[in-house]
Amino acid sequence: MTSRDKILSLFRSQPEVFVSGQEISQTLNISRAAVWKQVELLREQGFEIEAQRSKGYRLLGGPDLLLSSEIEKGLTCLHLGKSLVCLAEIDSTNARARQLAEQGAADGTVIIADRQSAGRGRLGRRWESPSAVNLYCSILLRPQIPVQQAPQLTFLSAVAVAETLNQLYKLPAKVKWPNDVLVGGKKIAGLLNEMNAETEQIHFVILGIGVNLNMAAEQFPEELNYPATSVLLETGETVDRALFARELLQRLDGYYCEFLDEGFVPIRRRWEALCDMMNLRVQIDNSLLGTVVGLDSDGALRLQLDDGRVERVMAGDVKPV
Ligand code: BT5
């Protein structure tokens, strides 16, 4: 955690209460001048901090930044989040996770950012990532599984995101092949998994997860491939992003352990139960037409064509027809 995060965490643990410069300097083991400098930096970032000579500092308001200390509170994961990095801003958490992975970062490292300046979707698309409203998260994993099984991990994240939205906000979240989570037919989350592997061996997999939590209608781009929504738009309530991040990591960790022990079958079952396109007629990339009959063990969508043959679809955008 940076000094900035530690000071914020200290303020937030005692809302509206003055914390003396001396207490901060002792707790963080930095000089009083350094405390003052960090407070100035926080003010520049939009935090309203009152300073009184005899009492110290207190936080009156400011942006809702995610802090690793708040996400880690009570987290009991076996794999994920042993190292959890929360950044104010980054180009893309997936790009940062890849850099860290190449430098040898450990299995289970989690990168979260408050804002992405170049958030990525699939096929070079952009993921709109405004400041302080959503979750932008990348998880670095080093699973010892065959390379062809790596795409299965996307379904694990999709199930964990949909179930967390159901559990915390009673939202009827559904999964859409291959990498979306929808509420009422609108996209609320997108997943982007990236892998670094040789023919036989996975070096690492990055699970990129973007969930629209407190995003307001005017923050969505005008041109969208698919209608989109957020928890705020669905429920009318602003949600606690740290709590969502914590619940999601906890659930993902459980499913990842299960996946390593038992393979893809339990996740596939959950995914199929959450997919409301099962047995529906769909079109892939405005060409192939058929009925969704399930998910294959490598993550391919099983599509029954009109002549009865079952086609395995490896990539593409699915639209109901
Ligand atoms: C995705 O791509 O859905 C994958 C999105 C993954 C984002 C996460 S955030 C953390 C991590 N770091 C990254 O850099 N990325 C990951 P795709 O299926 O290609 O969908 C992209 C399309 O969704 C865009 O072309 C827009 O039409 C639409 N879109 C963009 N931003 C959106 C948003 N915030 N909510 C809903 N739809 C959006």
mmCIF file of C-alpha atoms and ligand atoms in Angstrom:
data_model
loop_
_atom_site.group_PDB
_atom_site.id
_atom_site.type_symbol
_atom_site.label_atom_id
_atom_site.label_comp_id
_atom_site.label_asym_id
_atom_site.label_seq_id
_atom_site.Cartn_x
_atom_site.Cartn_y
_atom_site.Cartn_z
ATOM 1 C CA MET A 1 0.000 0.000 0.000
ATOM 2 C CA THR A 2 1.255 3.488 -0.800
ATOM 3 C CA SER A 3 1.479 6.234 1.881
ATOM 4 C CA ARG A 4 -1.486 7.872 0.152
ATOM 5 C CA ASP A 5 -3.593 4.728 0.584
ATOM 6 C CA LYS A 6 -2.490 4.295 4.182
ATOM 7 C CA ILE A 7 -3.462 7.870 5.075
ATOM 8 C CA LEU A 8 -6.819 7.496 3.321
ATOM 9 C CA SER A 9 -7.416 4.221 5.072
ATOM 10 C CA LEU A 10 -6.628 5.857 8.425
ATOM 11 C CA PHE A 11 -9.059 8.714 7.722
ATOM 12 C CA ARG A 12 -11.777 6.344 6.553
ATOM 13 C CA SER A 13 -11.434 4.149 9.635
ATOM 14 C CA GLN A 14 -12.471 7.166 11.771
ATOM 15 C CA PRO A 15 -14.897 9.162 9.621
ATOM 16 C CA GLU A 16 -15.043 12.911 10.337
ATOM 17 C CA VAL A 17 -12.620 12.566 13.275
ATOM 18 C CA PHE A 18 -9.416 14.598 13.428
ATOM 19 C CA VAL A 19 -6.220 12.553 13.182
ATOM 20 C CA SER A 20 -3.113 14.353 14.378
ATOM 21 C CA GLY A 21 -0.108 14.798 12.101
ATOM 22 C CA GLN A 22 1.956 13.085 14.773
ATOM 23 C CA GLU A 23 -0.282 10.005 14.841
ATOM 24 C CA ILE A 24 -0.127 9.703 11.058
ATOM 25 C CA SER A 25 3.630 10.179 11.034
ATOM 26 C CA GLN A 26 4.104 7.504 13.730
ATOM 27 C CA THR A 27 1.682 5.020 12.181
ATOM 28 C CA LEU A 28 3.266 5.319 8.743
ATOM 29 C CA ASN A 29 6.804 5.878 9.974
ATOM 30 C CA ILE A 30 7.262 8.968 7.826
ATOM 31 C CA SER A 31 8.140 12.573 8.724
ATOM 32 C CA ARG A 32 5.507 15.229 9.507
ATOM 33 C CA ALA A 33 6.625 17.072 6.353
ATOM 34 C CA ALA A 34 5.988 13.913 4.320
ATOM 35 C CA VAL A 35 2.501 13.633 5.884
ATOM 36 C CA TRP A 36 1.765 17.212 4.873
ATOM 37 C CA LYS A 37 2.990 16.516 1.333
ATOM 38 C CA GLN A 38 0.734 13.427 0.990
ATOM 39 C CA VAL A 39 -2.238 15.407 2.296
ATOM 40 C CA GLU A 40 -1.546 18.082 -0.344
ATOM 41 C CA LEU A 41 -1.411 15.367 -3.038
ATOM 42 C CA LEU A 42 -4.721 13.944 -1.835
ATOM 43 C CA ARG A 43 -6.263 17.419 -2.028
ATOM 44 C CA GLU A 44 -5.015 17.729 -5.603
ATOM 45 C CA GLN A 45 -6.795 14.445 -6.359
ATOM 46 C CA GLY A 46 -10.078 15.978 -5.173
ATOM 47 C CA PHE A 47 -10.161 14.998 -1.492
ATOM 48 C CA GLU A 48 -11.544 17.604 0.877
ATOM 49 C CA ILE A 49 -9.311 17.532 3.936
ATOM 50 C CA GLU A 50 -9.669 20.005 6.774
ATOM 51 C CA ALA A 51 -6.494 20.896 8.676
ATOM 52 C CA GLN A 52 -6.490 22.479 12.151
ATOM 53 C CA ARG A 53 -3.219 23.368 13.819
ATOM 54 C CA SER A 54 -4.133 21.938 17.242
ATOM 55 C CA LYS A 55 -6.176 18.902 16.090
ATOM 56 C CA GLY A 56 -4.652 17.615 12.881
ATOM 57 C CA TYR A 57 -6.460 16.525 9.726
ATOM 58 C CA ARG A 58 -9.863 15.111 8.927
ATOM 59 C CA LEU A 59 -11.445 13.863 5.729
ATOM 60 C CA LEU A 60 -14.675 15.620 4.776
ATOM 61 C CA GLY A 61 -15.245 14.093 1.379
ATOM 62 C CA GLY A 62 -13.754 13.108 -1.941
ATOM 63 C CA PRO A 63 -13.808 10.550 -4.692
ATOM 64 C CA ASP A 64 -14.669 6.962 -3.808
ATOM 65 C CA LEU A 65 -11.219 5.447 -4.415
ATOM 66 C CA LEU A 66 -10.771 1.726 -3.956
ATOM 67 C CA LEU A 67 -8.213 0.789 -1.323
ATOM 68 C CA SER A 68 -6.531 -2.584 -1.082
ATOM 69 C CA SER A 69 -6.891 -2.513 2.723
ATOM 70 C CA GLU A 70 -10.685 -2.280 2.369
ATOM 71 C CA ILE A 71 -10.909 -5.061 -0.201
ATOM 72 C CA GLU A 72 -8.611 -7.353 1.773
ATOM 73 C CA LYS A 73 -10.681 -6.996 4.970
ATOM 74 C CA GLY A 74 -11.889 -10.515 5.834
ATOM 75 C CA LEU A 75 -10.738 -12.027 2.532
ATOM 76 C CA THR A 76 -9.847 -15.687 3.024
ATOM 77 C CA CYS A 77 -8.732 -16.740 -0.466
ATOM 78 C CA LEU A 78 -6.390 -19.664 -1.082
ATOM 79 C CA HIS A 79 -5.097 -18.457 -4.454
ATOM 80 C CA LEU A 80 -6.287 -14.972 -5.301
ATOM 81 C CA GLY A 81 -5.310 -11.637 -3.846
ATOM 82 C CA LYS A 82 -2.233 -12.589 -1.853
ATOM 83 C CA SER A 83 -0.799 -9.601 -3.604
ATOM 84 C CA LEU A 84 -3.465 -7.004 -4.331
ATOM 85 C CA VAL A 85 -2.475 -3.775 -6.041
ATOM 86 C CA CYS A 86 -4.954 -0.871 -6.228
ATOM 87 C CA LEU A 87 -3.979 1.918 -8.598
ATOM 88 C CA ALA A 88 -5.621 5.302 -9.103
ATOM 89 C CA GLU A 89 -5.128 5.189 -12.861
ATOM 90 C CA ILE A 90 -3.590 2.897 -15.466
ATOM 91 C CA ASP A 91 -3.857 2.383 -19.221
ATOM 92 C CA SER A 92 -5.261 -1.149 -18.808
ATOM 93 C CA THR A 93 -5.169 -3.468 -15.793
ATOM 94 C CA ASN A 94 -4.644 -6.395 -18.209
ATOM 95 C CA ALA A 95 -1.581 -4.667 -19.699
ATOM 96 C CA ARG A 96 -0.219 -3.976 -16.195
ATOM 97 C CA ALA A 97 -0.878 -7.558 -15.079
ATOM 98 C CA ARG A 98 1.005 -8.826 -18.147
ATOM 99 C CA GLN A 99 4.016 -6.615 -17.317
ATOM 100 C CA LEU A 100 4.013 -7.858 -13.737
ATOM 101 C CA ALA A 101 3.644 -11.466 -14.898
ATOM 102 C CA GLU A 102 6.623 -11.077 -17.206
ATOM 103 C CA GLN A 103 8.600 -9.759 -14.242
ATOM 104 C CA GLY A 104 7.720 -12.909 -12.291
ATOM 105 C CA ALA A 105 4.714 -11.773 -10.199
ATOM 106 C CA ALA A 106 3.096 -14.574 -8.200
ATOM 107 C CA ASP A 107 0.059 -16.684 -9.064
ATOM 108 C CA GLY A 108 -3.052 -14.936 -7.733
ATOM 109 C CA THR A 109 -1.771 -11.351 -8.038
ATOM 110 C CA VAL A 110 -4.715 -8.963 -8.457
ATOM 111 C CA ILE A 111 -4.518 -5.539 -10.105
ATOM 112 C CA ILE A 112 -7.393 -3.103 -9.653
ATOM 113 C CA ALA A 113 -7.614 0.443 -11.006
ATOM 114 C CA ASP A 114 -10.021 3.292 -10.351
ATOM 115 C CA ARG A 115 -9.782 4.424 -13.949
ATOM 116 C CA GLN A 116 -8.380 3.007 -17.193
ATOM 117 C CA SER A 117 -7.219 5.387 -19.895
ATOM 118 C CA ALA A 118 -7.077 2.590 -22.497
ATOM 119 C CA GLY A 119 -9.348 -0.177 -21.155
ATOM 120 C CA ARG A 120 -9.436 -3.050 -23.637
ATOM 121 C CA GLY A 121 -12.220 -5.202 -25.023
ATOM 122 C CA ARG A 122 -11.776 -8.069 -27.486
ATOM 123 C CA LEU A 123 -10.441 -7.581 -31.006
ATOM 124 C CA GLY A 124 -8.908 -4.185 -30.237
ATOM 125 C CA ARG A 125 -12.214 -2.738 -28.988
ATOM 126 C CA ARG A 126 -12.314 -0.197 -26.198
ATOM 127 C CA TRP A 127 -13.732 -0.721 -22.714
ATOM 128 C CA GLU A 128 -15.139 2.537 -21.350
ATOM 129 C CA SER A 129 -13.567 2.963 -17.909
ATOM 130 C CA PRO A 130 -14.537 6.232 -16.186
ATOM 131 C CA SER A 131 -13.031 7.145 -12.841
ATOM 132 C CA ALA A 132 -14.236 5.943 -9.414
ATOM 133 C CA VAL A 133 -17.481 4.261 -10.441
ATOM 134 C CA ASN A 134 -16.790 0.703 -11.639
ATOM 135 C CA LEU A 135 -14.556 -2.285 -11.083
ATOM 136 C CA TYR A 136 -11.620 -2.806 -13.456
ATOM 137 C CA CYS A 137 -9.700 -5.819 -12.309
ATOM 138 C CA SER A 138 -7.124 -8.281 -13.677
ATOM 139 C CA ILE A 139 -6.107 -11.519 -12.020
ATOM 140 C CA LEU A 140 -2.853 -13.238 -12.819
ATOM 141 C CA LEU A 141 -2.974 -17.033 -12.654
ATOM 142 C CA ARG A 142 -0.342 -19.645 -13.357
ATOM 143 C CA PRO A 143 -2.465 -22.809 -13.606
ATOM 144 C CA GLN A 144 -0.806 -26.115 -14.411
ATOM 145 C CA ILE A 145 -3.391 -27.216 -16.927
ATOM 146 C CA PRO A 146 -3.167 -28.102 -20.636
ATOM 147 C CA VAL A 147 -3.048 -25.023 -22.891
ATOM 148 C CA GLN A 148 -6.342 -25.928 -24.609
ATOM 149 C CA GLN A 149 -8.177 -25.763 -21.264
ATOM 150 C CA ALA A 150 -7.236 -22.132 -20.581
ATOM 151 C CA PRO A 151 -10.367 -20.679 -22.312
ATOM 152 C CA GLN A 152 -12.465 -22.482 -19.674
ATOM 153 C CA LEU A 153 -11.343 -19.857 -17.165
ATOM 154 C CA THR A 154 -13.454 -17.171 -18.902
ATOM 155 C CA PHE A 155 -16.578 -19.116 -17.924
ATOM 156 C CA LEU A 156 -15.383 -19.291 -14.352
ATOM 157 C CA SER A 157 -15.162 -15.465 -14.174
ATOM 158 C CA ALA A 158 -18.534 -15.061 -15.906
ATOM 159 C CA VAL A 159 -20.252 -17.362 -13.396
ATOM 160 C CA ALA A 160 -18.562 -15.636 -10.424
ATOM 161 C CA VAL A 161 -19.538 -12.131 -11.638
ATOM 162 C CA ALA A 162 -23.157 -13.101 -12.387
ATOM 163 C CA GLU A 163 -23.600 -14.875 -9.058
ATOM 164 C CA THR A 164 -22.043 -11.989 -7.091
ATOM 165 C CA LEU A 165 -24.453 -9.542 -8.771
ATOM 166 C CA ASN A 166 -27.336 -11.881 -7.909
ATOM 167 C CA GLN A 167 -26.211 -12.373 -4.341
ATOM 168 C CA LEU A 168 -25.440 -8.753 -3.402
ATOM 169 C CA TYR A 169 -28.067 -6.831 -5.373
ATOM 170 C CA LYS A 170 -30.680 -9.480 -6.269
ATOM 171 C CA LEU A 171 -30.060 -8.748 -9.935
ATOM 172 C CA PRO A 172 -31.139 -11.471 -12.378
ATOM 173 C CA ALA A 173 -27.706 -11.535 -14.032
ATOM 174 C CA LYS A 174 -27.207 -13.972 -16.914
ATOM 175 C CA VAL A 175 -24.126 -15.077 -18.816
ATOM 176 C CA LYS A 176 -23.768 -14.658 -22.565
ATOM 177 C CA TRP A 177 -21.249 -16.589 -24.609
ATOM 178 C CA PRO A 178 -18.389 -16.051 -24.738
ATOM 179 C CA ASN A 179 -17.513 -13.231 -22.363
ATOM 180 C CA ASP A 180 -20.447 -11.121 -21.232
ATOM 181 C CA VAL A 181 -22.696 -10.797 -18.210
ATOM 182 C CA LEU A 182 -26.116 -9.289 -18.901
ATOM 183 C CA VAL A 183 -28.998 -7.961 -16.828
ATOM 184 C CA GLY A 184 -32.334 -7.659 -18.618
ATOM 185 C CA GLY A 185 -30.549 -8.225 -21.929
ATOM 186 C CA LYS A 186 -28.079 -5.362 -21.301
ATOM 187 C CA LYS A 187 -24.345 -5.777 -20.819
ATOM 188 C CA ILE A 188 -23.264 -5.083 -17.224
ATOM 189 C CA ALA A 189 -19.846 -6.765 -17.327
ATOM 190 C CA GLY A 190 -17.258 -7.822 -19.872
ATOM 191 C CA LEU A 191 -14.416 -10.318 -19.521
ATOM 192 C CA LEU A 192 -11.128 -10.392 -21.363
ATOM 193 C CA ASN A 193 -8.825 -13.342 -20.802
ATOM 194 C CA GLU A 194 -5.314 -13.271 -22.188
ATOM 195 C CA MET A 195 -2.715 -15.995 -22.128
ATOM 196 C CA ASN A 196 1.008 -16.421 -22.507
ATOM 197 C CA ALA A 197 1.900 -19.989 -23.402
ATOM 198 C CA GLU A 198 4.094 -22.273 -25.455
ATOM 199 C CA THR A 199 2.718 -25.316 -27.261
ATOM 200 C CA GLU A 200 2.620 -27.454 -24.152
ATOM 201 C CA GLN A 201 2.875 -25.063 -21.243
ATOM 202 C CA ILE A 202 0.945 -22.088 -19.886
ATOM 203 C CA HIS A 203 3.213 -19.378 -18.493
ATOM 204 C CA PHE A 204 0.311 -17.319 -17.247
ATOM 205 C CA VAL A 205 -3.333 -16.424 -17.821
ATOM 206 C CA ILE A 206 -4.819 -13.014 -17.084
ATOM 207 C CA LEU A 207 -8.507 -12.831 -16.204
ATOM 208 C CA GLY A 208 -9.648 -9.291 -17.036
ATOM 209 C CA ILE A 209 -12.959 -8.309 -15.484
ATOM 210 C CA GLY A 210 -14.846 -5.042 -15.977
ATOM 211 C CA VAL A 211 -18.123 -4.589 -14.059
ATOM 212 C CA ASN A 212 -20.333 -1.499 -14.351
ATOM 213 C CA LEU A 213 -21.271 -0.679 -10.774
ATOM 214 C CA ASN A 214 -22.009 3.018 -10.180
ATOM 215 C CA MET A 215 -21.771 4.168 -13.795
ATOM 216 C CA ALA A 216 -24.388 6.801 -14.695
ATOM 217 C CA ALA A 217 -26.282 6.845 -18.005
ATOM 218 C CA GLU A 218 -24.300 9.797 -19.374
ATOM 219 C CA GLN A 219 -20.991 7.987 -18.778
ATOM 220 C CA PHE A 220 -21.717 5.278 -21.367
ATOM 221 C CA PRO A 221 -20.403 5.833 -24.881
ATOM 222 C CA GLU A 222 -23.083 6.732 -27.436
ATOM 223 C CA GLU A 223 -22.007 4.027 -29.848
ATOM 224 C CA LEU A 224 -22.315 0.592 -28.247
ATOM 225 C CA ASN A 225 -22.306 -2.808 -29.962
ATOM 226 C CA TYR A 226 -24.818 -4.001 -27.414
ATOM 227 C CA PRO A 227 -27.144 -2.175 -24.949
ATOM 228 C CA ALA A 228 -25.392 -1.639 -21.613
ATOM 229 C CA THR A 229 -26.313 -1.040 -17.986
ATOM 230 C CA SER A 230 -24.858 -0.747 -14.467
ATOM 231 C CA VAL A 231 -25.934 -1.751 -10.956
ATOM 232 C CA LEU A 232 -26.810 1.908 -10.277
ATOM 233 C CA LEU A 233 -29.059 2.065 -13.347
ATOM 234 C CA GLU A 234 -30.750 -1.220 -12.436
ATOM 235 C CA THR A 235 -31.295 -0.636 -8.721
ATOM 236 C CA GLY A 236 -31.152 3.160 -8.340
ATOM 237 C CA GLU A 237 -28.593 2.674 -5.551
ATOM 238 C CA THR A 238 -24.898 3.487 -5.345
ATOM 239 C CA VAL A 239 -23.026 0.391 -4.220
ATOM 240 C CA ASP A 240 -19.899 -0.211 -2.149
ATOM 241 C CA ARG A 241 -17.260 -1.116 -4.737
ATOM 242 C CA ALA A 242 -14.811 -2.575 -2.211
ATOM 243 C CA LEU A 243 -17.485 -4.951 -0.935
ATOM 244 C CA PHE A 244 -18.292 -6.071 -4.488
ATOM 245 C CA ALA A 245 -14.603 -6.609 -5.266
ATOM 246 C CA ARG A 246 -14.136 -8.640 -2.074
ATOM 247 C CA GLU A 247 -17.174 -10.870 -2.645
ATOM 248 C CA LEU A 248 -16.188 -11.421 -6.257
ATOM 249 C CA LEU A 249 -12.598 -12.403 -5.403
ATOM 250 C CA GLN A 250 -13.814 -14.733 -2.663
ATOM 251 C CA ARG A 251 -16.260 -16.491 -4.999
ATOM 252 C CA LEU A 252 -13.755 -16.660 -7.860
ATOM 253 C CA ASP A 253 -11.177 -18.160 -5.548
ATOM 254 C CA GLY A 254 -13.611 -20.885 -4.478
ATOM 255 C CA TYR A 255 -14.438 -21.728 -8.087
ATOM 256 C CA TYR A 256 -10.789 -21.663 -9.101
ATOM 257 C CA CYS A 257 -9.935 -24.182 -6.358
ATOM 258 C CA GLU A 258 -12.852 -26.348 -7.461
ATOM 259 C CA PHE A 259 -11.705 -26.053 -11.097
ATOM 260 C CA LEU A 260 -8.176 -27.189 -10.211
ATOM 261 C CA ASP A 261 -9.554 -30.153 -8.208
ATOM 262 C CA GLU A 262 -12.520 -31.263 -10.298
ATOM 263 C CA GLY A 263 -12.024 -29.748 -13.750
ATOM 264 C CA PHE A 264 -14.508 -27.847 -15.894
ATOM 265 C CA VAL A 265 -17.690 -29.905 -15.389
ATOM 266 C CA PRO A 266 -19.095 -28.083 -12.291
ATOM 267 C CA ILE A 267 -18.411 -24.653 -13.830
ATOM 268 C CA ARG A 268 -19.926 -25.680 -17.133
ATOM 269 C CA ARG A 269 -23.081 -26.788 -15.303
ATOM 270 C CA ARG A 270 -23.339 -23.470 -13.464
ATOM 271 C CA TRP A 271 -22.669 -21.504 -16.648
ATOM 272 C CA GLU A 272 -25.370 -23.375 -18.560
ATOM 273 C CA ALA A 273 -27.818 -22.751 -15.717
ATOM 274 C CA LEU A 274 -27.081 -19.000 -15.901
ATOM 275 C CA CYS A 275 -27.265 -18.812 -19.713
ATOM 276 C CA ASP A 276 -30.645 -17.672 -20.946
ATOM 277 C CA MET A 277 -29.753 -18.405 -24.553
ATOM 278 C CA MET A 278 -29.897 -22.164 -24.009
ATOM 279 C CA ASN A 279 -32.299 -23.697 -26.543
ATOM 280 C CA LEU A 280 -32.768 -20.301 -28.219
ATOM 281 C CA ARG A 281 -32.266 -19.530 -31.880
ATOM 282 C CA VAL A 282 -29.284 -17.236 -32.382
ATOM 283 C CA GLN A 283 -27.067 -15.828 -35.091
ATOM 284 C CA ILE A 284 -23.270 -15.701 -34.895
ATOM 285 C CA ASP A 285 -21.544 -12.690 -36.477
ATOM 286 C CA ASN A 286 -24.554 -12.002 -38.693
ATOM 287 C CA SER A 287 -24.042 -15.282 -40.562
ATOM 288 C CA LEU A 288 -24.368 -18.708 -38.905
ATOM 289 C CA LEU A 289 -27.908 -19.480 -37.635
ATOM 290 C CA GLY A 290 -28.792 -22.195 -35.147
ATOM 291 C CA THR A 291 -30.037 -23.195 -31.697
ATOM 292 C CA VAL A 292 -27.759 -23.059 -28.641
ATOM 293 C CA VAL A 293 -27.489 -26.552 -27.171
ATOM 294 C CA GLY A 294 -24.618 -26.144 -24.707
ATOM 295 C CA LEU A 295 -20.978 -25.487 -24.015
ATOM 296 C CA ASP A 296 -18.167 -27.846 -25.017
ATOM 297 C CA SER A 297 -15.366 -28.871 -22.706
ATOM 298 C CA ASP A 298 -12.963 -26.412 -24.375
ATOM 299 C CA GLY A 299 -15.440 -23.521 -24.087
ATOM 300 C CA ALA A 300 -16.768 -23.757 -27.664
ATOM 301 C CA LEU A 301 -20.479 -22.985 -28.073
ATOM 302 C CA ARG A 302 -22.494 -25.955 -29.370
ATOM 303 C CA LEU A 303 -24.911 -24.765 -32.018
ATOM 304 C CA GLN A 304 -27.444 -27.042 -33.652
ATOM 305 C CA LEU A 305 -27.928 -26.024 -37.287
ATOM 306 C CA ASP A 306 -31.210 -26.369 -39.150
ATOM 307 C CA ASP A 307 -30.023 -29.581 -40.834
ATOM 308 C CA GLY A 308 -29.499 -31.142 -37.392
ATOM 309 C CA ARG A 309 -25.703 -31.040 -37.386
ATOM 310 C CA VAL A 310 -24.043 -29.617 -34.255
ATOM 311 C CA GLU A 311 -21.435 -26.988 -35.043
ATOM 312 C CA ARG A 312 -18.743 -25.962 -32.555
ATOM 313 C CA VAL A 313 -18.307 -22.195 -32.532
ATOM 314 C CA MET A 314 -14.940 -21.016 -31.227
ATOM 315 C CA ALA A 315 -15.346 -17.228 -31.512
ATOM 316 C CA GLY A 316 -17.874 -14.611 -32.543
ATOM 317 C CA ASP A 317 -20.690 -12.364 -31.367
ATOM 318 C CA VAL A 318 -24.000 -14.063 -30.604
ATOM 319 C CA LYS A 319 -27.339 -12.318 -31.111
ATOM 320 C CA PRO A 320 -30.783 -13.815 -30.471
ATOM 321 C CA VAL A 321 -32.983 -13.863 -33.599
HETATM 322 C C1 BT5 B 1 -15.352 -7.109 -23.469
HETATM 323 O O1 BT5 B 1 -14.985 -6.937 -24.764
HETATM 324 O O2 BT5 B 1 -16.483 -7.173 -23.065
HETATM 325 C C2 BT5 B 1 -14.190 -7.238 -22.514
HETATM 326 C C3 BT5 B 1 -14.089 -6.106 -21.556
HETATM 327 C C4 BT5 B 1 -13.016 -6.348 -20.512
HETATM 328 C C5 BT5 B 1 -12.755 -5.132 -19.680
HETATM 329 C C6 BT5 B 1 -11.814 -5.417 -18.554
HETATM 330 S S1 BT5 B 1 -11.675 -4.075 -17.463
HETATM 331 C C7 BT5 B 1 -10.333 -4.784 -16.658
HETATM 332 C C8 BT5 B 1 -9.489 -5.434 -17.743
HETATM 333 N N1 BT5 B 1 -8.519 -4.503 -18.285
HETATM 334 C C9 BT5 B 1 -8.764 -4.229 -19.579
HETATM 335 O O3 BT5 B 1 -8.091 -3.447 -20.285
HETATM 336 N N2 BT5 B 1 -9.847 -4.920 -19.983
HETATM 337 C C10 BT5 B 1 -10.386 -5.762 -18.936
HETATM 338 P P1 BT5 B 1 -15.992 -6.931 -25.996
HETATM 339 O O4 BT5 B 1 -16.897 -8.135 -25.947
HETATM 340 O O5 BT5 B 1 -15.126 -6.771 -27.176
HETATM 341 O O6 BT5 B 1 -16.884 -5.661 -25.773
HETATM 342 C C11 BT5 B 1 -16.405 -4.365 -26.043
HETATM 343 C C12 BT5 B 1 -17.608 -3.538 -26.526
HETATM 344 O O7 BT5 B 1 -18.481 -3.317 -25.401
HETATM 345 C C13 BT5 B 1 -17.204 -2.160 -27.016
HETATM 346 O O8 BT5 B 1 -16.936 -2.162 -28.396
HETATM 347 C C14 BT5 B 1 -18.459 -1.312 -26.704
HETATM 348 O O9 BT5 B 1 -19.433 -1.472 -27.717
HETATM 349 C C15 BT5 B 1 -19.000 -1.988 -25.438
HETATM 350 N N3 BT5 B 1 -18.564 -1.303 -24.204
HETATM 351 C C16 BT5 B 1 -17.472 -0.541 -23.992
HETATM 352 N N4 BT5 B 1 -17.387 -0.152 -22.719
HETATM 353 C C17 BT5 B 1 -18.458 -0.684 -22.092
HETATM 354 C C18 BT5 B 1 -18.920 -0.653 -20.754
HETATM 355 N N5 BT5 B 1 -18.263 -0.042 -19.773
HETATM 356 N N6 BT5 B 1 -20.060 -1.322 -20.482
HETATM 357 C C19 BT5 B 1 -20.745 -1.990 -21.430
HETATM 358 N N7 BT5 B 1 -20.362 -2.063 -22.721
HETATM 359 C C20 BT5 B 1 -19.218 -1.406 -23.042
#
